[in-house]
Coordinates of C-alpha atoms and ligand atoms in Angstrom, one line a residue:
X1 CA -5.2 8.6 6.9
X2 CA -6.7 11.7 6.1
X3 CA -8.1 14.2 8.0
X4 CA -8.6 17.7 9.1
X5 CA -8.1 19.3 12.3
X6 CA -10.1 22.5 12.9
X7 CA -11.1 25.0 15.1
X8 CA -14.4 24.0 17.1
X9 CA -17.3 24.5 15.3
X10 CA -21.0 23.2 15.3
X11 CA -21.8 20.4 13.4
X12 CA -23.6 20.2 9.7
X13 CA -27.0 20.1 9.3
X14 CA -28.2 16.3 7.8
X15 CA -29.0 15.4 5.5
X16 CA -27.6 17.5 3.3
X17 CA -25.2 17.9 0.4
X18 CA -22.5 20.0 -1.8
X19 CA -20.5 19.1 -4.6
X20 CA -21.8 15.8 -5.1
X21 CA -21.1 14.3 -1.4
X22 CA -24.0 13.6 0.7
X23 CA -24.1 13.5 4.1
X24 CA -26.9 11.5 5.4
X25 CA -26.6 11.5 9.2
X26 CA -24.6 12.0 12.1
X27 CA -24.8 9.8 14.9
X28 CA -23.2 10.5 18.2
X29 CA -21.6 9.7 21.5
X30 CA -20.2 11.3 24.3
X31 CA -16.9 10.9 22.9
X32 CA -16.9 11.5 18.8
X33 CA -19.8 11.5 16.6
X34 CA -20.1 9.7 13.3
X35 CA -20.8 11.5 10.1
X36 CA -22.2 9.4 7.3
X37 CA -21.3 10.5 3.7
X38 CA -21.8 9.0 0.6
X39 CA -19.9 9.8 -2.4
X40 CA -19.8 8.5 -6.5
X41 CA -22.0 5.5 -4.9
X42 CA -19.5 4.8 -1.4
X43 CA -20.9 5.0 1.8
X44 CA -18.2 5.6 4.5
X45 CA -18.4 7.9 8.6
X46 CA -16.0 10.5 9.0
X47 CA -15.2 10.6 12.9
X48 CA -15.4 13.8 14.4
X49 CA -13.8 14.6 18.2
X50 CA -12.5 16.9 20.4
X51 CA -8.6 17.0 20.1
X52 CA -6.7 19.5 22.1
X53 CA -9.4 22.0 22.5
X54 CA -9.7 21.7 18.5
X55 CA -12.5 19.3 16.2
X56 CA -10.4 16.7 14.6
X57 CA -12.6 15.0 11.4
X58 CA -11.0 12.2 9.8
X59 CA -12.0 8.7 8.2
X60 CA -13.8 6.3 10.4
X61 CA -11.5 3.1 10.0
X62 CA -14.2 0.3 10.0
X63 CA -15.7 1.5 7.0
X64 CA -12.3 3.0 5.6
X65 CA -13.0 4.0 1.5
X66 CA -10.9 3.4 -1.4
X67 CA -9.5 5.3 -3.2
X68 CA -8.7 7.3 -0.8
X69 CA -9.5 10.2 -2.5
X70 CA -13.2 10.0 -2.1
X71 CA -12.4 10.7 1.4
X72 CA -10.6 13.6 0.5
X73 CA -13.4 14.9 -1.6
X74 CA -15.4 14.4 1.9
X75 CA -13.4 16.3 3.8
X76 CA -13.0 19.4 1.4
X77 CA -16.9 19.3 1.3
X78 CA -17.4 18.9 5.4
X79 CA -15.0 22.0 5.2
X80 CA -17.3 23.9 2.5
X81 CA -20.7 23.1 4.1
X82 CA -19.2 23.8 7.9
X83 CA -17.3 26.7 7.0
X84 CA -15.1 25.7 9.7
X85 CA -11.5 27.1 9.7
X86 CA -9.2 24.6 9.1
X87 CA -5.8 24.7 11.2
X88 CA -3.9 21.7 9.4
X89 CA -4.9 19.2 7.0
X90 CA -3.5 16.2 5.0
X91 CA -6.2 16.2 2.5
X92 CA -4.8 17.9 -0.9
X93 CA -5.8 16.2 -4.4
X94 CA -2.9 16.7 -6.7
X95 CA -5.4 16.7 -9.8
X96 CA -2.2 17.2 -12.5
X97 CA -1.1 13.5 -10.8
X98 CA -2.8 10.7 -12.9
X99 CA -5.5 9.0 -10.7
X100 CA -5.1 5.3 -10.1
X101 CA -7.2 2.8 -11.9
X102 CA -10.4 2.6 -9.7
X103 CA -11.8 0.3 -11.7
X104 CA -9.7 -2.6 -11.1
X105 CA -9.9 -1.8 -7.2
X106 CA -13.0 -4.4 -5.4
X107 CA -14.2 -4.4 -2.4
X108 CA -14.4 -7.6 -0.2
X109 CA -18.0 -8.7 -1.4
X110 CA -17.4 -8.6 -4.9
X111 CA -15.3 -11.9 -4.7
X112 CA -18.6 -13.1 -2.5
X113 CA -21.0 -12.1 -5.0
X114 CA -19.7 -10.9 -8.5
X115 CA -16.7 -12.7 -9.2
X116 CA -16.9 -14.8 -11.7
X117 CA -14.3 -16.7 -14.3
X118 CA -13.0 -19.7 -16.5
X119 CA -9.3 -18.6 -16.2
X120 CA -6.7 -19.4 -13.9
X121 CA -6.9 -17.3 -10.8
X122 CA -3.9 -16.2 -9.0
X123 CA -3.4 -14.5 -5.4
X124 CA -0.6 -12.8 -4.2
X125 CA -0.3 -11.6 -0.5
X126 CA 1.1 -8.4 0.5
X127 CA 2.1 -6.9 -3.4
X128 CA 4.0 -4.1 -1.7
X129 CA 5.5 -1.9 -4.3
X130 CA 3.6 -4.1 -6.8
X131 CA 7.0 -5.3 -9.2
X132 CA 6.1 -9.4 -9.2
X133 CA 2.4 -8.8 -9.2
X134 CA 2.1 -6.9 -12.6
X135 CA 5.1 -8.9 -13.7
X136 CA 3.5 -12.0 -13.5
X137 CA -0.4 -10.0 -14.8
X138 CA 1.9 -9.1 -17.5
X139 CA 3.6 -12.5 -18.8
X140 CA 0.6 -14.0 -18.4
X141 CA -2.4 -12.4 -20.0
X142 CA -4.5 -15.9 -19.7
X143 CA -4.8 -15.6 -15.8
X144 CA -6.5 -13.6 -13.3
X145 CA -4.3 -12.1 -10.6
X146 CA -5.8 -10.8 -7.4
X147 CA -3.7 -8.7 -5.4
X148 CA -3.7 -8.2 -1.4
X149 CA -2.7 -5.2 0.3
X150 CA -3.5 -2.9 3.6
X151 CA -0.8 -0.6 3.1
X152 CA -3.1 2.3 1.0
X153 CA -0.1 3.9 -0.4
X154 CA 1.1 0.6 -2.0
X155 CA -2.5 0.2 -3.5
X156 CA -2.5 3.6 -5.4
X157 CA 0.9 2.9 -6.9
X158 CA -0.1 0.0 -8.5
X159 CA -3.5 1.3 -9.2
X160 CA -1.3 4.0 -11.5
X161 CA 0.8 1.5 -13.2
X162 CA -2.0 -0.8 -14.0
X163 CA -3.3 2.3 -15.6
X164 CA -0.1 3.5 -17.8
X165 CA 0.8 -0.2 -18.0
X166 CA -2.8 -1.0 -19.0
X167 CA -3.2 -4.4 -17.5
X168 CA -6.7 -5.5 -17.5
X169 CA -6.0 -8.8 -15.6
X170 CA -5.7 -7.7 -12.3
X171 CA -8.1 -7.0 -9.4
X172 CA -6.5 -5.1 -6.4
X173 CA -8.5 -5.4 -2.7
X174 CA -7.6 -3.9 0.2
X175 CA -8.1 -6.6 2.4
X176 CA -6.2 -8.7 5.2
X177 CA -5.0 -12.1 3.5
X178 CA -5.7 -13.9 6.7
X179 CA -9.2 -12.9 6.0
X180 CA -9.6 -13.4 2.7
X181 CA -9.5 -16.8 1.6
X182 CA -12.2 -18.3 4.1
X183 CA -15.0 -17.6 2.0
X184 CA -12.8 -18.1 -1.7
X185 CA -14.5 -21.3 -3.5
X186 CA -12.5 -24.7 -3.2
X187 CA -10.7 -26.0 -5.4
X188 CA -10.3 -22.6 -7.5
X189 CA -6.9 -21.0 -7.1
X190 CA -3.6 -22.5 -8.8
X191 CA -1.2 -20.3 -7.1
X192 CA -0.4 -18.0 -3.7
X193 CA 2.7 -16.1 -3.5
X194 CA 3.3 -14.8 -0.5
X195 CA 7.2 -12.9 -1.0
X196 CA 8.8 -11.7 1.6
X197 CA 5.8 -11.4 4.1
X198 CA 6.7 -8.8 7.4
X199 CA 8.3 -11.5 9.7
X200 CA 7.3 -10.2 13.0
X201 CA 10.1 -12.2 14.9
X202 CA 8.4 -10.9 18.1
X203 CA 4.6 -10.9 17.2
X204 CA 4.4 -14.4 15.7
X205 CA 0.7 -14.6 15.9
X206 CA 0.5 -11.7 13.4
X207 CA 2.5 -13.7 10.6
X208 CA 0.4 -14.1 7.6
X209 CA 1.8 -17.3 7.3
X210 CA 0.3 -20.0 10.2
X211 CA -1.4 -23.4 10.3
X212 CA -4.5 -22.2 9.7
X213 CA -3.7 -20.1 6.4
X214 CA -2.2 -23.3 5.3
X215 CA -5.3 -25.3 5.6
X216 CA -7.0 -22.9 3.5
X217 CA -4.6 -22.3 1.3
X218 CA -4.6 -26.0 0.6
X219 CA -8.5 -25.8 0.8
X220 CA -8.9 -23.1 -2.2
X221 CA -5.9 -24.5 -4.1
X222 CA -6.4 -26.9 -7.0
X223 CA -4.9 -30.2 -7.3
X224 CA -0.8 -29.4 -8.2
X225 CA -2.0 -26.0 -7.2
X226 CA 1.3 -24.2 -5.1
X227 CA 1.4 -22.1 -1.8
X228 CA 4.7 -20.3 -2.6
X229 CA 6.4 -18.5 0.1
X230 CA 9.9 -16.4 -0.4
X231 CA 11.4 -15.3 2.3
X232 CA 14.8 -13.2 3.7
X233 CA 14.1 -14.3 7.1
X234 CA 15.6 -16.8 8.8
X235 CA 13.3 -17.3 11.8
X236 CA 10.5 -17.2 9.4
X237 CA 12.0 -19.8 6.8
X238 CA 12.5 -22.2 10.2
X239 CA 9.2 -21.7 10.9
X240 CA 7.5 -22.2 8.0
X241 CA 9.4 -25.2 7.2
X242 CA 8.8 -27.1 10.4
X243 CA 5.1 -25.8 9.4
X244 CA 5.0 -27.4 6.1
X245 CA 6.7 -30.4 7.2
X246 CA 3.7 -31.2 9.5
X247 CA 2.1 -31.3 6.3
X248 CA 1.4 -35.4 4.0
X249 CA 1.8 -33.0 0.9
X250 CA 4.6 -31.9 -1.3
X251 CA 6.6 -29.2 -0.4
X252 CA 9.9 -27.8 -2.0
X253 CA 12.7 -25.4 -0.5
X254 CA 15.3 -23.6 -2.8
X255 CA 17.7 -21.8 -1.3
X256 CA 18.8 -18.5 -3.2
X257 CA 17.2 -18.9 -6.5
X258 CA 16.9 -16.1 -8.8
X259 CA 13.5 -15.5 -10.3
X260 CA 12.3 -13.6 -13.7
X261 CA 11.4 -10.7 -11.3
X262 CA 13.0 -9.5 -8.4
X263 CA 11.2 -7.0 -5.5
X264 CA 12.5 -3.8 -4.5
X265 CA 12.6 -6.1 -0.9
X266 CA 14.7 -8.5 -3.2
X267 CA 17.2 -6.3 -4.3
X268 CA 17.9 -4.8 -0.7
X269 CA 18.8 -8.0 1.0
X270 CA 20.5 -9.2 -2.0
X271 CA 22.7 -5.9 -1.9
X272 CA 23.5 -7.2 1.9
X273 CA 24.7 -10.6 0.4
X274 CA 21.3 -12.1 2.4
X275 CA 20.4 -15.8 2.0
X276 CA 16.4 -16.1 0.3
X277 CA 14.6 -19.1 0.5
X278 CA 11.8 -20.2 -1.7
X279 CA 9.0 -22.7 0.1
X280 CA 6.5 -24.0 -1.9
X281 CA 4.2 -26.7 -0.7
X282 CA 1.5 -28.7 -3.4
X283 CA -2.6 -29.4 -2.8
X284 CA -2.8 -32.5 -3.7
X285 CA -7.1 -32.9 -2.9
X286 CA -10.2 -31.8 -3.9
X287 CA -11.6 -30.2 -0.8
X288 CA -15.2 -30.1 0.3
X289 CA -17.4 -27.1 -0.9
X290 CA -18.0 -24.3 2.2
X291 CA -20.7 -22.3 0.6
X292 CA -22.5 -21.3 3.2
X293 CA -26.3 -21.1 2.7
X294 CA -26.5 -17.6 4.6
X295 CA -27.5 -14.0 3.5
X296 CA -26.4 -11.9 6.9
X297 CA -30.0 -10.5 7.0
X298 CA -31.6 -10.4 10.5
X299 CA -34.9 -11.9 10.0
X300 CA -35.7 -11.0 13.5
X301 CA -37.2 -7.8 15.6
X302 CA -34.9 -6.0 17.8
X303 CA -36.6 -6.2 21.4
X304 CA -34.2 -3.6 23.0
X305 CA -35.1 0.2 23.3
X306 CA -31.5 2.3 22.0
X307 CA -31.2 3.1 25.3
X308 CA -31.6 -0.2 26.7
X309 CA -28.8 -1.3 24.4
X310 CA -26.6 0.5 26.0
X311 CA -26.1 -2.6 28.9
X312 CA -24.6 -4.4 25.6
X313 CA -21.5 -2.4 26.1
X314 CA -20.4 -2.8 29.8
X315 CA -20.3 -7.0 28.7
X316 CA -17.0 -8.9 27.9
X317 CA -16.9 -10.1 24.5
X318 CA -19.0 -13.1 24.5
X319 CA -16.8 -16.1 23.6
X320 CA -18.4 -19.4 21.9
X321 CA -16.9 -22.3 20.5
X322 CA -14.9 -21.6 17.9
X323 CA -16.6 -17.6 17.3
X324 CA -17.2 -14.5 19.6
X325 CA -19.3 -11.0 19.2
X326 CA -18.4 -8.2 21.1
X327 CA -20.2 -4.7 21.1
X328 CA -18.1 -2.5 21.7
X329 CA -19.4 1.3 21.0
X330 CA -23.0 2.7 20.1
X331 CA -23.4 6.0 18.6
X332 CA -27.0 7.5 18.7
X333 CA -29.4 8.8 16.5
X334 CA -32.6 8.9 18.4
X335 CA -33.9 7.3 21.2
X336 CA -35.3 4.7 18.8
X337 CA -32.2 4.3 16.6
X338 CA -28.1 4.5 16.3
X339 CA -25.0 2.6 15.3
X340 CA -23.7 -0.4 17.0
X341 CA -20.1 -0.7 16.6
X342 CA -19.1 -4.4 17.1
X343 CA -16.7 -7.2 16.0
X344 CA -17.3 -10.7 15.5
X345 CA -16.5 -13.8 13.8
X346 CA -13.2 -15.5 14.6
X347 CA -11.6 -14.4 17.9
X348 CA -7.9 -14.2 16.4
X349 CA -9.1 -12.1 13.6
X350 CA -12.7 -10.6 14.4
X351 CA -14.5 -8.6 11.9
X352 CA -15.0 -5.0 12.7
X353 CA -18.1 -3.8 11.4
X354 CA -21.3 -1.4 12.6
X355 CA -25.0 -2.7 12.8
X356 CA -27.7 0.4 11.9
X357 CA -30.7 -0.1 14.0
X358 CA -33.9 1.3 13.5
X359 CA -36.0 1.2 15.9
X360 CA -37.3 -2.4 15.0
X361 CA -35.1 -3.5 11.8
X362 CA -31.7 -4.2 12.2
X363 CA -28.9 -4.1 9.1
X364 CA -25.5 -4.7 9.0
X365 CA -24.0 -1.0 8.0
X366 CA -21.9 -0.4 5.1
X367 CA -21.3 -3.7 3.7
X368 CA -22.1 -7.1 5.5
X369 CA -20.0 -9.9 7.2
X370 CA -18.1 -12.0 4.6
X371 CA -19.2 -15.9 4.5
X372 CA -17.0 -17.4 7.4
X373 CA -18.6 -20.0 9.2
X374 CA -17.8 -18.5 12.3
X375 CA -19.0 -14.7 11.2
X376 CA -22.0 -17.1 10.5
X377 CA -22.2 -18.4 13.8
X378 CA -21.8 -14.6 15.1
X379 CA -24.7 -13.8 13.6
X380 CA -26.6 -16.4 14.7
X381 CA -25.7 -15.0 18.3
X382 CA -26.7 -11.3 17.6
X383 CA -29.9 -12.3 16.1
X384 CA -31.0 -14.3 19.0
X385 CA -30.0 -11.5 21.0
X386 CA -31.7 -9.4 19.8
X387 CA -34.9 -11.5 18.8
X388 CA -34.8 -12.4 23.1
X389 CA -34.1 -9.3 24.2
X390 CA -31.2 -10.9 26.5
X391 CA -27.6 -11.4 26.4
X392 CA -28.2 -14.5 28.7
Ligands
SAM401 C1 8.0 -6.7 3.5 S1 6.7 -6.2 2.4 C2 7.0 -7.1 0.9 C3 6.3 -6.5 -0.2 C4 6.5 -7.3 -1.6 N1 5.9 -8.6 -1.5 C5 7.9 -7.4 -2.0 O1 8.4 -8.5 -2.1 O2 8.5 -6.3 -2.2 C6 5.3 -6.9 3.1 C7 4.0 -6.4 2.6 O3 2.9 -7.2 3.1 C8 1.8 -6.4 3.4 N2 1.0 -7.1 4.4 C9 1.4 -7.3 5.7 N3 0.4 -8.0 6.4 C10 -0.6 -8.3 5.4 C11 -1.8 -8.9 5.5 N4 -2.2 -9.5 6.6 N5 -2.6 -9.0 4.4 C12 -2.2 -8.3 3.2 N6 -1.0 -7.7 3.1 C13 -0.2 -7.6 4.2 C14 2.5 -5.1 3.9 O4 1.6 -4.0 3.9 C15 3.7 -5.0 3.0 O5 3.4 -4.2 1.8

C-alpha cells in the first residue's frame, strides 16, 4: 500500500492543488484525518496519523484507487504542497517501466451501469499471475472475460501484458468475487473458473467457494452454463464435492487432467507429484431477474446535528433479517458536516463505504453501494434513520 512516513508537520491548506491533483478537503478525528484528493477524474482519502512521534499519510482502504499509481502521484503532490520532510517512503514511479493498461481496469459500478454486450461473458475468480485468464481472452477473441482480483500486484501484471499482448477482450476489477456476482444479470454468464482458490483449511468461512456463491453462480449462469473449480487441495476438493453433491444439477469431477494452460500454482504442485481435481457443476434453469428498482439516493433530510451523530458510534451494529449497518467512525468537517465511515449490507461480507453529509443532504461518498438486496435493505435502514432522527 503506499504511503509516506514523515516528520510532523501541519496539514495543507484545502482546497487546493499542484500538479494536477486536487485536494478538496480534509476531514478529521481525534485519531487520523482524512484527506480527499482527486486525480485524472478518481476521487480517493489519503489517511493521515500520528505514528511513533512521526505523520504517517497513506491510502485510505475503503476508497482504495486503481492503478495504484494515481495514489502515488498523491502522495508526491501531499509531499510538494506540505513541504514536509519525508523519512521513508514506498511511493517511487518507475516511469521507464511500461504502465499497465488502465483502460481495461473498471471499477465495481461499471458492471451496474455501463456494461453492456451480445458476446459470451466469462468470469474468472482470483486470476493470480494472470496465465489461464489471457490464455483463454486469447483463444477466444468472441468472448468477454472479466477478471477478479484483490491482490494489486497481480492486477498490474496483467494490466502490462494485456498491453504488450494487446488483448482487447478483457475487463480486469479489483473486487471480492463473493461480492461480485449478486448484482450480475441472470442468466448472462456461460462460464466461472475458479483455479486453485486459497483454501483456508482453518478459516473456512473465508473460502470463495460456499453455498451461497453456488446459488449465484447457478443464478447468473446460463442454461449448460459451468461453475468450474480446480483445485490442489484436498480438504477443499472434499468440500466442495459434498457441496455440489447437495446440488439436483450436473456436476463432473476429473481427477488430474491436464489442460491447454497450466498456472504458475499448477506447475508447483505438479513439480510435488500433487493430485488436481477439476469440479465442474451445470445451471440447468433460467433464474428469476433481481434488478433491483433502487438508485442508493437518500430522498430524505438528515435530522441529526454532526455532533449529535456522534451517539451513532457508541451502538452495536444493528442486525436485521437477513442485512445489518454499522457506523463505525465519523470524521468532521464542520459542526454541520463530516464523513460517516460505515458498513452495511450482508453481515458475512458487509460493504465498507463513507456517507458525506452536509448539513441537511446526505450522499454516499466515493461511489455508492452495489445492487444487493440486502445493501438495499441497508439503506432503507439509514434513511429512516436519518429521516427520524432515532436509531430506535
Ligand atoms: C492460490 S492463488 C491462484 C491464482 C491463479 N488462479 C492460479 O491458478 O495461479 C489464489 C488467488 O485468488 C485471489 N483471491 C483470494 N480471494 C479472493 C476473492 N475473494 N476474490 C477475488 N480473488 C481472490 C488471491 O489474491 C490469489 O491471487
Amino acid at each position: 500500500m503506499p504511503h509516506i512516513i514523515t516528520k510532523k508537520h501541519n496539514s495543507i491548506q484545502t482546497p487546493s492543488h499542484i500538479d494536477g491533483v486536487f485536494f478538496d478537503f480534509i476531514a478529521h478525528s481525534p485519531k487520523e484525518d482524512k484527506i480527499c484528493v482527486r486525480v485524472e477524474a478518481k476521487t480517493f482519502l489519503l489517511t493521515k496519523l500520528e505514528k511513533n512521534g512521526n505523520d504517517l499519510i497513506k491510502l485510505d482502504v475503503t476508497t482504495k484507487v486503481a492503478p495504484i499509481i494515481l495514489a502515488k502521484k498523491a502522495l508526491h503532490a501531499y509531499i510538494k504542497l506540505s513541504k514536509c520532510e519525508v523519512i521513508s517512503s514506498n511511493i517511487t514511479i518507475h516511469t521507464t517501466k511500461l504502465e499497465p493498461q488502465k483502460e481495461y481496469l473498471k471499477d465495481i459500478n461499471y458492471f451496474v451501469d455501463d456494461f453492456h454486450t451480445s458476446k459470451e461473458i466469462c468470469v474468472e475468480v482470483g486470476f493470480g499471475s494472470g496465465r489461464h485468464l489471457l490464455y483463454q481472452a486469447k483463444t477466444n477473441k468472441d468472448k468477454i472475460y472479466i477478471g477478479l482480483e484483490i491482490h494489486t500486484p497481480s492486477i498490474e501484471q496483467v494490466l502490462k501484458q494485456i498491453r504488450i499482448e494487446e488483448i482487447e477482450n478483457i475487463y480486469i476489477v479489483n473486487y471480492d468475487a463473493r461480492l461480485f456476482l449478486e448484482f450480475i444479470e441472470s442468466n448472462s454468464l456461460s462460464q466461472i473458473f475458479v483455479h486453485f482458490p486459497v483454501p483456508w483449511d482453518k478459516k473456512p468461512h473465508r473460502r470463495v467457494m460456499s453455498k451461497e456463491f453456488i446459488d449465484e453462480s447457478l443464478r447468473v449462469l446460463k442454461i449448460d452454463g459451468t461453475l468450474e473449480l480446480r483445485t490442489d487441495s484436498p480438504l477443499y476438493y472434499e468440500y466442495s464435492k459434498e457441496l455440489y453433491e447437495s446440488y439436483t444439477q450436473k456436476s463432473t469431477i476429473v481427477k488430474n487432467q491436464s489442460l491447454e494452460v497450466s498456472s504458475k500454482y499448477e506447475d508447483r504442485w505438479k513439480r510435488m507429484g500433487k493430485d488436481i481435481w477439476d469440479l465442474t457443476i451445470y445451471s440447468d434453469t433460467n433464474s428469476p431477474s433481481i434488478k433491483l428498482d433502487t438508485d442508493f439516493i437518500f430522498h430524505v433530510k438528515n435530522r441529526f446535528n454532526f455532533s449529535e451523530l456522534q451517539n451513532l458510534f457508541t451502538r452495536k451494529p444493528l442486525v436485521k433479517d437477513g442485512y445489518m449497518v454499522h457506523f463505525t467512525y465519523s470524521f468532521e468537517l464542520s459542526d454541520k458536516s463530516g464523513l460517516i465511515h460505515i458498513s452495511m449490507g450482508s453481515f458475512n461480507k458487509p460493504f465498507c463505504v463513507y456517507l458525506l453529509v452536509e448539513d441537511k443532504n446526505i450522499n454516499y461518498f466515493v461511489s455508492r453501494p452495489v445492487p444487493t438486496s440486502a445493501n438495499h435493505k441497508a439503506h432503507k435502514l439509514i434513511e429512516s434513520i436519518f429521516e427520524s432522527g432515532s436509531f430506535e
